Short mmCIF file of C-alpha atoms in Angstrom, two decimals:
data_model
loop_
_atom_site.label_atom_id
_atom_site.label_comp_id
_atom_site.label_asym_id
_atom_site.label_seq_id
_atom_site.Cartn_x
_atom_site.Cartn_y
_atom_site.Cartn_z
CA UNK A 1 75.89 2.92 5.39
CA UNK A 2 78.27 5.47 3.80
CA UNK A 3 79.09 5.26 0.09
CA UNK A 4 81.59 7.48 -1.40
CA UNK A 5 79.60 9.57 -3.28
CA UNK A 6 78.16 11.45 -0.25
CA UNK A 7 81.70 12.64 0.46
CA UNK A 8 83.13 13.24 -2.77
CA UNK A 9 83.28 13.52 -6.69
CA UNK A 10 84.83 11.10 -9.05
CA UNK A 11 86.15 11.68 -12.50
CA UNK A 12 87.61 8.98 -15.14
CA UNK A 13 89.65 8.82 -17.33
CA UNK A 14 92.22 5.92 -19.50
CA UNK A 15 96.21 5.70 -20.24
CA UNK A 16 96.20 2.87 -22.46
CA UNK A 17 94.65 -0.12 -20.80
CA UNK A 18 94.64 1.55 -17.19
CA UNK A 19 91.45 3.68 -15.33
CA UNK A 20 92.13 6.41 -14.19
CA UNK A 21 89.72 7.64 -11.00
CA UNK A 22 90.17 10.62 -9.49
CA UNK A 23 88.73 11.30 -6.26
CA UNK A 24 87.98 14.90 -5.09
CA UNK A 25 86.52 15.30 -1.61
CA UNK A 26 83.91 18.07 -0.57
CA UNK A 27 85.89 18.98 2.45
CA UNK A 28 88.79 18.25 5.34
CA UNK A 29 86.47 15.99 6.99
CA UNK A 30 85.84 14.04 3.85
CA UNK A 31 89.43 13.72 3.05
CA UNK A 32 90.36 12.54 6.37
CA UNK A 33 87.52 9.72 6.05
CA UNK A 34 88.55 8.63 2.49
CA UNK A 35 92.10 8.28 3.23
CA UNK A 36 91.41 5.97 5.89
CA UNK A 37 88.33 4.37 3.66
CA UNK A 38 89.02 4.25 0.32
CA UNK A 39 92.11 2.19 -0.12
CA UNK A 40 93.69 0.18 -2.56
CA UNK A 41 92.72 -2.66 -1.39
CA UNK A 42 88.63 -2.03 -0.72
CA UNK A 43 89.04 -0.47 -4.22
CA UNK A 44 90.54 -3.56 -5.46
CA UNK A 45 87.51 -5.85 -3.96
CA UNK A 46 85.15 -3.33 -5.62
CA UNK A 47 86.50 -3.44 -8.77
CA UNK A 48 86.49 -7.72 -8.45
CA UNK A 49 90.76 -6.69 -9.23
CA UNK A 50 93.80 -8.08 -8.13
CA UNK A 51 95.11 -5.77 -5.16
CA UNK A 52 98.02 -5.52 -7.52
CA UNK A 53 96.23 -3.65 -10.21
CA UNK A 54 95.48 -0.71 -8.22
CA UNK A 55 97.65 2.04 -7.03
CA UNK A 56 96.73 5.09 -4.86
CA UNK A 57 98.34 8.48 -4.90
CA UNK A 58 97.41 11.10 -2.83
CA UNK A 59 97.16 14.36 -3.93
CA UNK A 60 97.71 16.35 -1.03
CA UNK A 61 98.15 20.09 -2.40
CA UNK A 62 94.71 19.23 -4.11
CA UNK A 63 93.36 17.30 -1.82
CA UNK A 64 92.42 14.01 -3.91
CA UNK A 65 93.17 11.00 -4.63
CA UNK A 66 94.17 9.22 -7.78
CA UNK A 67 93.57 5.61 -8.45
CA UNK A 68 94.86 4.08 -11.03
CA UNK A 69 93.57 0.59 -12.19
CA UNK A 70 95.95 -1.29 -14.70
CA UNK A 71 94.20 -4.17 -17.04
CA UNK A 72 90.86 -3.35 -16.16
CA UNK A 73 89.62 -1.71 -19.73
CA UNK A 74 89.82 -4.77 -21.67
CA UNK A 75 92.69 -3.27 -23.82
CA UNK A 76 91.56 -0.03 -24.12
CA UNK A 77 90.28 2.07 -26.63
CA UNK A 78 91.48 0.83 -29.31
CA UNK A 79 91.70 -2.77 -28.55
CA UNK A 80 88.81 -2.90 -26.58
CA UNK A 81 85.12 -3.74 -28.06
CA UNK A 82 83.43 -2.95 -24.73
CA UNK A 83 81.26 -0.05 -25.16
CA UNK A 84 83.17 2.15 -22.46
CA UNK A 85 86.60 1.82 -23.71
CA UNK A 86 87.38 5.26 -21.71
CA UNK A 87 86.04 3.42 -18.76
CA UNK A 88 83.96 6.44 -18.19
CA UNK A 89 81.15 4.76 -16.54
CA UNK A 90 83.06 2.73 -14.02
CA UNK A 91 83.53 6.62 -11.58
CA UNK A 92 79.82 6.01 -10.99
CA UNK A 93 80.62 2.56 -9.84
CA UNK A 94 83.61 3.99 -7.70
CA UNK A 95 80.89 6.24 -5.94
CA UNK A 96 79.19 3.04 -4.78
CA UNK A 97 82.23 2.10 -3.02
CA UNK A 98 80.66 1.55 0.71
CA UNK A 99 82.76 3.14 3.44
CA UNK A 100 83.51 1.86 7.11
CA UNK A 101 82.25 3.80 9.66
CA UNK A 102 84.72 6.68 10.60
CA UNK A 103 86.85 6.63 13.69
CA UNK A 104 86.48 9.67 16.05
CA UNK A 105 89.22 11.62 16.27
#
């Protein structure tokens, strides 16, 4: 089985109470398995999130994606007393994500 870490990097980040993940794929091939792997809604099941709560973009002069995940940080920073209020941690547990096995093309 595929995770997403063997095709890409993730970063984190917070805006308030939202995550932040960005997504940066190691090459074309990657990118043309992510987009049809990692969607919002696999993302959403991973996360145990309402499909609601997360929102792709794709970031095509970059090649990336950019998920953001609203409500998941437990108020954020500030009003959060989880120990990752930045939600730092939780792009390692985006890397886990498992992947489908890719179509040929």
């Amino acid at each position: 089985m595929m995770i997403l870490d063997d095709l890409a990097t993730v970063r984190a980040g917070d805006k308030g109470d939202a995550l932040i993940l960005a997504v940066f794929p190691r090459d074309e091939e990657a990118y043309a398995v992510l987009r049809q792997g990692a969607t919002e809604e696999r993302v959403a099941a991973h996360f145990q999130c309402s499909p609601g709560q997360v929102r792709r973009l794709e970031q095509t002069v970059v090649r990336a994606f950019v998920f953001r995940l609203a409500g998941v940080l437990g108020g954020g920073v500030t009003g959060s007393a989880t120990l990752d209020g930045h939600g730092k941690t939780l792009s390692y547990h985006l890397a886990t994500l498992p992947l489908p096995p890719s179509r040929p093309r």
